[in-house]
CSV table of C-alpha atoms and ligand atoms in Angstrom, one decimal:
chain,number,residue,atom,x,y,z
T,215,MET,CA,-119.2,27.7,-156.1
T,216,SER,CA,-120.6,28.6,-152.8
T,217,GLN,CA,-119.6,31.3,-150.9
T,218,TYR,CA,-118.0,31.7,-148.0
T,219,LYS,CA,-119.4,32.4,-144.0
T,220,HIS,CA,-117.0,34.2,-142.6
T,221,VAL,CA,-113.2,35.3,-143.5
T,222,ALA,CA,-110.5,35.6,-140.9
T,223,LEU,CA,-108.3,39.1,-142.1
T,224,ILE,CA,-105.1,38.8,-140.3
T,225,GLY,CA,-103.0,42.0,-140.6
T,226,LEU,CA,-105.8,45.4,-142.0
T,227,GLY,CA,-103.2,46.9,-143.9
T,228,LEU,CA,-103.0,47.6,-147.7
T,229,LEU,CA,-104.6,44.2,-148.7
T,230,ALA,CA,-106.5,43.8,-146.2
T,231,SER,CA,-108.7,46.4,-146.7
T,232,SER,CA,-108.8,46.4,-150.6
T,233,ILE,CA,-110.6,42.5,-150.4
T,234,SER,CA,-113.1,43.8,-147.0
T,235,LEU,CA,-114.4,46.9,-149.7
T,236,ALA,CA,-114.0,44.5,-153.0
T,237,MET,CA,-116.0,41.5,-151.0
T,238,ARG,CA,-118.7,44.2,-149.6
T,239,ARG,CA,-118.3,45.9,-154.1
T,240,ALA,CA,-119.1,41.9,-154.9
T,241,GLY,CA,-121.9,41.8,-152.5
T,242,MET,CA,-120.8,39.1,-150.8
T,243,THR,CA,-122.4,38.3,-147.2
T,244,ALA,CA,-119.5,37.1,-145.1
T,245,ARG,CA,-119.3,37.5,-141.7
T,246,ILE,CA,-115.9,40.0,-141.3
T,247,THR,CA,-113.5,39.1,-139.0
T,248,GLY,CA,-109.5,40.9,-138.1
T,249,THR,CA,-106.4,41.8,-135.6
T,250,ALA,CA,-104.2,43.8,-136.0
T,251,ARG,CA,-101.0,44.1,-134.6
T,252,SER,CA,-101.4,47.6,-132.9
T,253,LYS,CA,-105.3,48.8,-131.4
T,254,ALA,CA,-104.9,52.0,-133.5
T,255,THR,CA,-105.0,49.7,-136.9
T,256,ARG,CA,-107.8,47.5,-134.8
T,257,ASP,CA,-110.0,50.7,-133.9
T,258,THR,CA,-109.8,52.1,-137.2
T,259,ALA,CA,-110.5,48.6,-139.2
T,260,LEU,CA,-113.8,48.4,-136.7
T,261,GLU,CA,-114.4,52.4,-137.0
T,262,ILE,CA,-114.5,52.4,-141.0
T,263,GLY,CA,-115.9,48.8,-140.8
T,264,LEU,CA,-113.7,46.7,-142.9
T,265,VAL,CA,-114.3,43.9,-140.1
T,266,ASP,CA,-117.1,43.2,-139.0
T,267,ALA,CA,-115.4,42.3,-135.0
T,268,VAL,CA,-111.8,42.9,-134.5
T,269,PHE,CA,-109.9,41.0,-131.8
T,270,GLU,CA,-106.6,41.9,-129.9
T,271,SER,CA,-105.3,38.1,-131.3
T,272,ALA,CA,-105.1,36.3,-134.2
T,273,ALA,CA,-106.0,32.7,-132.3
T,274,GLU,CA,-109.5,35.0,-131.2
T,275,ALA,CA,-110.3,36.1,-134.9
T,276,VAL,CA,-110.9,33.4,-136.8
T,277,GLN,CA,-112.5,30.7,-134.6
T,278,GLY,CA,-115.5,29.5,-136.3
T,279,ALA,CA,-113.8,31.1,-140.1
T,280,ASP,CA,-113.8,29.0,-143.0
T,281,LEU,CA,-111.3,30.7,-144.6
T,282,VAL,CA,-108.6,32.6,-143.2
T,283,ILE,CA,-106.5,35.3,-144.8
T,284,LEU,CA,-103.1,36.1,-143.5
T,285,CYS,CA,-101.9,40.0,-144.7
T,286,VAL,CA,-98.8,40.9,-142.7
T,287,PRO,CA,-95.4,41.6,-143.5
T,288,VAL,CA,-94.1,37.6,-145.2
T,289,GLY,CA,-91.7,37.5,-141.7
T,290,ALA,CA,-94.3,37.5,-139.5
T,291,MET,CA,-96.5,34.5,-141.3
T,292,GLU,CA,-94.9,32.0,-139.3
T,293,THR,CA,-94.9,33.3,-136.0
T,294,LEU,CA,-98.9,33.6,-136.2
T,295,ALA,CA,-99.4,30.6,-138.4
T,296,LYS,CA,-98.3,28.7,-134.9
T,297,GLU,CA,-101.2,30.8,-132.9
T,298,ILE,CA,-103.7,29.5,-134.7
T,299,ALA,CA,-103.2,26.9,-135.6
T,300,PRO,CA,-105.2,25.0,-132.9
T,301,HIS,CA,-107.9,27.9,-133.6
T,302,LEU,CA,-109.3,26.7,-136.8
T,303,ALA,CA,-112.4,25.1,-138.1
T,304,GLU,CA,-111.4,21.8,-139.2
T,305,SER,CA,-111.1,21.6,-142.9
T,306,CYS,CA,-111.2,25.9,-143.0
T,307,THR,CA,-109.6,26.9,-146.0
T,308,ILE,CA,-106.6,29.0,-144.7
T,309,THR,CA,-104.9,31.5,-147.6
T,310,ASP,CA,-101.9,34.5,-147.5
T,311,VAL,CA,-101.5,36.7,-149.7
T,312,GLY,CA,-97.3,38.0,-149.1
T,313,SER,CA,-94.7,38.4,-152.5
T,314,VAL,CA,-92.6,35.6,-151.2
T,315,LYS,CA,-94.0,32.0,-151.9
T,316,ARG,CA,-91.5,29.5,-150.9
T,317,ALA,CA,-90.9,30.7,-148.4
T,318,VAL,CA,-93.8,31.7,-146.8
T,319,ALA,CA,-95.7,27.9,-147.5
T,320,ASP,CA,-92.1,26.7,-145.2
T,321,ALA,CA,-93.3,28.7,-143.4
T,322,ILE,CA,-97.0,28.3,-142.3
T,323,GLY,CA,-96.9,24.4,-144.1
T,324,PRO,CA,-95.7,22.5,-141.5
T,325,HIS,CA,-97.6,23.6,-138.4
T,326,MET,CA,-101.5,22.5,-140.0
T,327,PRO,CA,-103.7,20.4,-138.3
T,328,ARG,CA,-105.3,18.1,-141.2
T,329,GLY,CA,-107.7,19.5,-142.3
T,330,VAL,CA,-107.0,21.8,-143.2
T,331,HIS,CA,-106.4,23.7,-146.7
T,332,PHE,CA,-103.7,25.3,-146.8
T,333,ILE,CA,-103.5,28.1,-150.4
T,334,PRO,CA,-100.5,30.3,-150.5
T,335,GLY,CA,-101.6,33.0,-152.9
T,336,HIS,CA,-100.0,36.2,-153.9
T,337,PRO,CA,-102.5,39.2,-155.1
T,338,MET,CA,-100.5,41.1,-157.7
T,339,ALA,CA,-102.0,44.3,-157.3
T,340,GLY,CA,-100.3,46.8,-155.0
T,341,THR,CA,-99.3,50.7,-153.5
T,342,GLU,CA,-96.7,51.9,-151.9
T,343,LYS,CA,-99.4,53.2,-148.5
T,344,SER,CA,-100.6,51.3,-147.1
T,345,GLY,CA,-102.4,50.8,-143.7
T,346,PRO,CA,-106.1,50.8,-143.3
T,347,GLU,CA,-107.4,53.8,-144.9
T,348,SER,CA,-105.3,52.8,-148.0
T,349,GLY,CA,-107.2,50.2,-149.4
T,350,PHE,CA,-109.4,50.3,-152.0
T,351,ALA,CA,-112.5,48.0,-154.1
T,352,ALA,CA,-110.1,48.1,-157.1
T,353,LEU,CA,-106.9,47.1,-156.1
T,354,PHE,CA,-107.9,43.6,-157.2
T,355,ASP,CA,-108.8,45.0,-160.6
T,356,ASN,CA,-108.1,43.2,-164.6
T,357,ARG,CA,-104.7,42.0,-162.4
T,358,TRP,CA,-103.5,38.7,-162.3
T,359,CYS,CA,-103.7,36.5,-158.7
T,360,LEU,CA,-101.7,34.1,-159.1
T,361,ILE,CA,-102.1,30.6,-156.5
T,362,THR,CA,-99.6,28.4,-155.7
T,363,PRO,CA,-101.2,25.4,-154.6
T,364,LEU,CA,-98.6,22.9,-152.9
T,365,PRO,CA,-98.5,19.1,-154.8
T,366,ASP,CA,-101.3,17.7,-152.4
T,367,SER,CA,-103.6,20.5,-152.6
T,368,ASP,CA,-107.9,20.1,-152.8
T,369,HIS,CA,-108.7,20.8,-155.8
T,370,ASP,CA,-112.2,22.1,-155.0
T,371,ALA,CA,-110.2,23.9,-152.1
T,372,VAL,CA,-108.1,24.7,-155.6
T,373,GLU,CA,-110.9,26.3,-157.3
T,374,ARG,CA,-113.2,27.6,-154.6
T,375,LEU,CA,-110.5,29.9,-153.3
T,376,SER,CA,-109.9,31.1,-157.6
T,377,ALA,CA,-113.6,31.6,-157.8
T,378,PHE,CA,-113.1,33.5,-154.7
T,379,TRP,CA,-110.0,36.0,-156.0
T,380,THR,CA,-112.3,35.7,-159.5
T,381,ALA,CA,-115.2,37.5,-157.5
T,382,LEU,CA,-112.2,40.9,-156.0
T,383,GLY,CA,-111.9,41.1,-159.8
T,384,SER,CA,-108.8,39.2,-159.9
T,385,ASN,CA,-108.1,37.5,-162.9
T,386,VAL,CA,-106.2,33.3,-161.4
T,387,GLU,CA,-103.7,31.6,-162.6
T,388,LEU,CA,-102.6,28.2,-160.8
T,389,MET,CA,-98.5,29.5,-160.8
T,390,GLU,CA,-95.5,26.5,-159.3
T,391,ILE,CA,-94.2,28.3,-156.7
T,392,ASP,CA,-90.9,28.5,-157.6
T,393,HIS,CA,-91.7,30.0,-160.6
T,394,HIS,CA,-93.4,33.1,-158.9
T,395,ASP,CA,-91.1,33.3,-156.7
T,396,LEU,CA,-89.1,34.0,-159.7
T,397,VAL,CA,-91.6,35.7,-161.5
T,398,ALA,CA,-91.7,38.2,-159.3
T,399,ALA,CA,-88.4,38.9,-159.1
T,400,VAL,CA,-88.0,39.9,-162.3
T,401,ILE,CA,-91.6,42.5,-162.7
T,402,SER,CA,-91.3,43.4,-158.8
T,403,HIS,CA,-88.8,42.9,-156.1
T,404,THR,CA,-85.8,44.0,-158.2
T,405,PRO,CA,-87.0,46.5,-159.8
T,406,HIS,CA,-88.4,48.0,-156.1
T,407,LEU,CA,-84.9,47.6,-155.4
T,408,ILE,CA,-83.3,49.3,-158.4
T,409,ALA,CA,-85.9,52.3,-157.1
T,410,TYR,CA,-84.2,52.5,-153.8
T,411,THR,CA,-81.4,52.4,-155.6
T,412,MET,CA,-81.1,54.9,-157.7
T,413,VAL,CA,-83.8,56.9,-154.6
T,414,GLY,CA,-79.9,56.1,-152.5
T,415,VAL,CA,-77.7,58.0,-155.6
T,416,ALA,CA,-80.0,60.5,-155.5
T,417,ASP,CA,-80.1,61.8,-151.8
T,418,GLY,CA,-75.7,60.5,-151.6
T,419,MET,CA,-75.0,62.7,-154.3
T,420,ASN,CA,-73.3,65.9,-152.2
T,421,LYS,CA,-72.6,67.2,-155.3
T,422,VAL,CA,-76.9,68.0,-156.2
T,423,ALA,CA,-78.3,69.7,-153.7
T,424,LYS,CA,-81.0,67.9,-152.3
T,425,THR,CA,-83.2,70.7,-152.9
T,426,GLU,CA,-83.1,70.3,-156.3
T,427,VAL,CA,-83.3,66.5,-156.2
T,428,VAL,CA,-86.4,67.9,-154.5
T,429,ASN,CA,-87.8,71.0,-157.5
T,430,TYR,CA,-86.8,69.5,-160.4
T,431,SER,CA,-87.9,65.6,-160.6
T,432,ALA,CA,-88.1,64.2,-163.4
T,433,ALA,CA,-91.3,62.4,-164.6
T,434,GLY,CA,-89.2,59.3,-164.0
T,435,PHE,CA,-87.3,60.4,-161.3
T,436,ARG,CA,-90.7,60.8,-159.2
T,437,ASP,CA,-92.2,57.3,-160.2
T,438,PHE,CA,-88.7,56.5,-158.3
T,439,THR,CA,-89.2,58.1,-155.8
T,440,ARG,CA,-93.3,57.0,-155.2
T,441,ILE,CA,-92.1,52.5,-155.2
T,442,ALA,CA,-89.2,53.4,-153.4
T,443,ALA,CA,-91.4,55.4,-150.1
T,444,SER,CA,-92.8,51.8,-150.1
T,445,ASP,CA,-93.3,49.6,-147.0
T,446,PRO,CA,-89.7,49.4,-145.3
T,447,THR,CA,-90.9,46.1,-143.3
T,448,MET,CA,-92.1,44.1,-146.3
T,449,TRP,CA,-90.1,45.3,-148.6
T,450,ARG,CA,-87.1,44.2,-146.4
T,451,ASP,CA,-88.5,40.9,-145.5
T,452,VAL,CA,-89.5,40.5,-149.4
T,453,PHE,CA,-85.6,40.5,-149.7
T,454,LEU,CA,-84.8,38.3,-146.7
T,455,ASN,CA,-87.0,35.5,-148.0
T,456,ASN,CA,-87.1,35.9,-152.0
T,457,LYS,CA,-83.2,35.2,-151.8
T,458,ASP,CA,-81.8,33.2,-154.5
T,459,ALA,CA,-84.4,34.6,-157.3
T,460,THR,CA,-83.3,37.9,-156.8
T,461,LEU,CA,-79.9,37.2,-156.7
T,462,GLU,CA,-79.9,35.6,-160.0
T,463,VAL,CA,-82.3,38.8,-160.8
T,464,LEU,CA,-80.0,41.2,-160.3
T,465,GLY,CA,-76.7,39.2,-161.3
T,466,ARG,CA,-78.2,39.4,-164.7
T,467,PHE,CA,-78.9,43.3,-163.9
T,468,THR,CA,-75.7,44.6,-163.4
T,469,GLU,CA,-74.3,42.8,-166.7
T,470,GLU,CA,-76.5,44.1,-169.2
T,471,LEU,CA,-75.9,47.5,-166.8
T,472,LEU,CA,-72.6,46.9,-167.7
T,473,ALA,CA,-73.0,46.5,-170.7
T,474,LEU,CA,-75.5,49.8,-171.3
T,475,GLN,CA,-71.9,51.9,-169.7
T,476,ARG,CA,-69.8,50.5,-172.1
T,477,ALA,CA,-72.1,51.0,-175.1
T,478,ILE,CA,-72.0,55.0,-173.2
T,479,ARG,CA,-67.8,55.1,-173.0
T,480,ILE,CA,-67.9,54.4,-176.7
T,481,GLY,CA,-70.1,55.9,-178.3
T,482,ASP,CA,-72.2,52.5,-179.5
T,483,GLY,CA,-75.6,54.5,-180.0
T,484,ASP,CA,-77.0,51.4,-182.0
T,485,PHE,CA,-76.6,48.8,-179.1
T,486,MET,CA,-77.9,51.7,-177.1
T,487,PHE,CA,-80.2,53.1,-180.2
T,488,ASP,CA,-82.0,48.6,-179.9
T,489,TYR,CA,-82.1,48.4,-176.2
T,490,PHE,CA,-84.3,51.1,-176.2
T,491,THR,CA,-86.0,49.7,-179.2
T,492,ARG,CA,-87.0,46.8,-177.7
T,493,THR,CA,-87.9,48.3,-173.6
T,494,ARG,CA,-90.4,50.4,-176.4
T,495,ASP,CA,-92.4,47.3,-177.4
T,496,ILE,CA,-92.4,45.6,-173.6
T,497,ARG,CA,-93.9,49.0,-172.6
T,498,ARG,CA,-96.9,48.9,-176.0
T,499,SER,CA,-97.2,44.8,-174.7
T,500,ILE,CA,-98.3,45.5,-171.9
T,501,ILE,CA,-100.2,48.2,-172.8
T,502,ASP,CA,-101.8,46.4,-174.8
T,503,ALA,CA,-102.8,43.5,-172.5
T,504,GLY,CA,-104.1,45.9,-170.4
T,505,GLN,CA,-102.8,46.4,-167.6
T,506,ASP,CA,-101.2,49.8,-167.7
T,507,THR,CA,-103.1,53.1,-169.9
T,508,ASP,CA,-101.6,55.1,-172.3
T,509,ALA,CA,-102.2,58.4,-170.6
T,510,ALA,CA,-99.5,61.0,-170.1
T,511,ASP,CA,-99.3,59.9,-165.8
T,512,PHE,CA,-98.7,63.8,-164.0
T,513,GLY,CA,-99.6,62.9,-160.5
T,514,ARG,CA,-102.6,59.5,-159.9
T,515,ILE,CA,-104.7,60.4,-160.2
T,516,LYS,CA,-107.3,58.6,-156.1
T,517,PRO,CA,-109.5,55.4,-156.5
T,518,GLU,CA,-112.5,55.8,-155.7
T,519,LYS,CA,-113.0,53.4,-152.5
V,53,NAP,P1,-99.4,47.1,-145.3
V,53,NAP,O1,-100.7,48.0,-145.1
V,53,NAP,O2,-98.6,47.8,-143.8
V,53,NAP,O3,-100.4,46.5,-143.4
V,53,NAP,C1,-100.0,45.3,-142.4
V,53,NAP,C2,-100.6,44.7,-141.4
V,53,NAP,O4,-100.2,43.6,-141.2
V,53,NAP,C3,-101.3,45.6,-140.2
V,53,NAP,O5,-102.3,45.4,-140.5
V,53,NAP,C4,-99.5,45.7,-139.6
V,53,NAP,O6,-101.0,45.4,-138.8
V,53,NAP,C5,-100.0,44.2,-139.8
V,53,NAP,N1,-99.0,43.0,-138.6
V,53,NAP,C6,-97.7,43.5,-139.0
V,53,NAP,N2,-97.6,42.2,-138.4
V,53,NAP,C7,-97.9,42.1,-137.0
V,53,NAP,C8,-98.5,40.0,-137.1
V,53,NAP,N3,-96.9,40.5,-136.5
V,53,NAP,N4,-99.9,39.8,-136.1
V,53,NAP,C9,-100.4,41.4,-136.5
V,53,NAP,N5,-101.2,41.2,-137.0
V,53,NAP,C10,-99.8,42.3,-137.8
V,53,NAP,O7,-99.9,46.2,-145.6
V,53,NAP,P2,-100.1,45.2,-147.3
V,53,NAP,O8,-99.6,46.1,-148.2
V,53,NAP,O9,-101.1,45.7,-147.2
V,53,NAP,O10,-99.2,44.1,-147.0
V,53,NAP,C11,-99.5,43.0,-146.4
V,53,NAP,C12,-98.4,41.7,-147.4
V,53,NAP,O11,-99.3,41.5,-149.0
V,53,NAP,C13,-97.2,41.6,-147.3
V,53,NAP,O12,-97.0,40.1,-147.3
V,53,NAP,C14,-97.3,41.7,-149.0
V,53,NAP,O13,-95.9,40.8,-149.1
V,53,NAP,C15,-98.5,41.3,-149.5
V,53,NAP,N6,-98.1,42.6,-150.5
V,53,NAP,C16,-97.9,43.8,-151.1
V,53,NAP,C17,-99.0,45.2,-151.8
V,53,NAP,C18,-98.4,46.1,-152.0
V,53,NAP,O14,-98.0,46.6,-152.7
V,53,NAP,N7,-98.5,46.4,-150.3
V,53,NAP,C19,-99.1,44.1,-153.2
V,53,NAP,C20,-98.6,42.4,-153.0
V,53,NAP,C21,-98.8,42.0,-151.7
V,53,NAP,P3,-100.6,47.5,-137.3
V,53,NAP,O15,-101.1,48.5,-138.6
V,53,NAP,O16,-100.6,47.5,-136.5
V,53,NAP,O17,-98.8,47.0,-137.8
């Protein structure tokens, strides 16, 4: 499978910087061009060598690229797609890393010229950090990249894009687009909303002082705060664009929370014990699948660039 010769990164934050570093680690020699909204981000990206050239506009950044990757918040995708459409090279591949797939496909698809291969994607890898200096080459290692081809996506273009993500360290899976949104709602979007809520609750409890919340934070709460520190723009856009699936999962969550609330009220220890035993098994399965380690986490080790 031939490698891409020129990759354009639109948006130069966590995802784009990790893609650039992982490409170089994999020995890819493609020219990398890019753009971001602010001059500060563009300058940093050039200075630290994430890109060979930066441009003020996305239209300039995509000129001559055979792979364009949209690495911006979901809500910014449509405007950018419209802007770059007339400047895309014939038969180039355009993909994205957005956390929601149906809304992004509907926002970008109609603007794509004939002959361009538009294939939505979502690397299931990230951190709560943002910006061009937050990326690291190992971000995608052993993480799943879900590619959600459209019914008319070109088979060879999908294979080539899959090979690209595999070279970056990902395990690649093709997934139907609406199913992706439901899966993402269960394993990523709703957990983020719950973390935001729990931290909001602690912040709003006037019987517990803020210093107590900060100083005595137990490991579980600290994990919630890490998640709840994620980029507000990105996550606002996720919930605005994955409404149905998130609401469906939240409905289930609320029902189960009420069942546990009742168990606490009536002292049904067996119910709780069985429930917590089942959830512990899920944790074991994740570790067995190599998606996390068993080590106690007293603060994460900073990943190497
Ligand atoms: P990020 O670090 O905040 O970076 C976003 C980048 O997009 C920044 O460079 C920003 O430029 C640029 N940008 C925003 N609006 C723009 C516009 N209108 N035109 C041009 N550039 C624009 O975000 P990220 O974490 O890399 O996330 C990017 C995408 O990846 C999102 O769609 C998100 O859903 C998806 N994703 C994120 C994660 C995660 O854990 N973070 C995981 C998987 C997928 P400035 O710096 O100048 O503002």
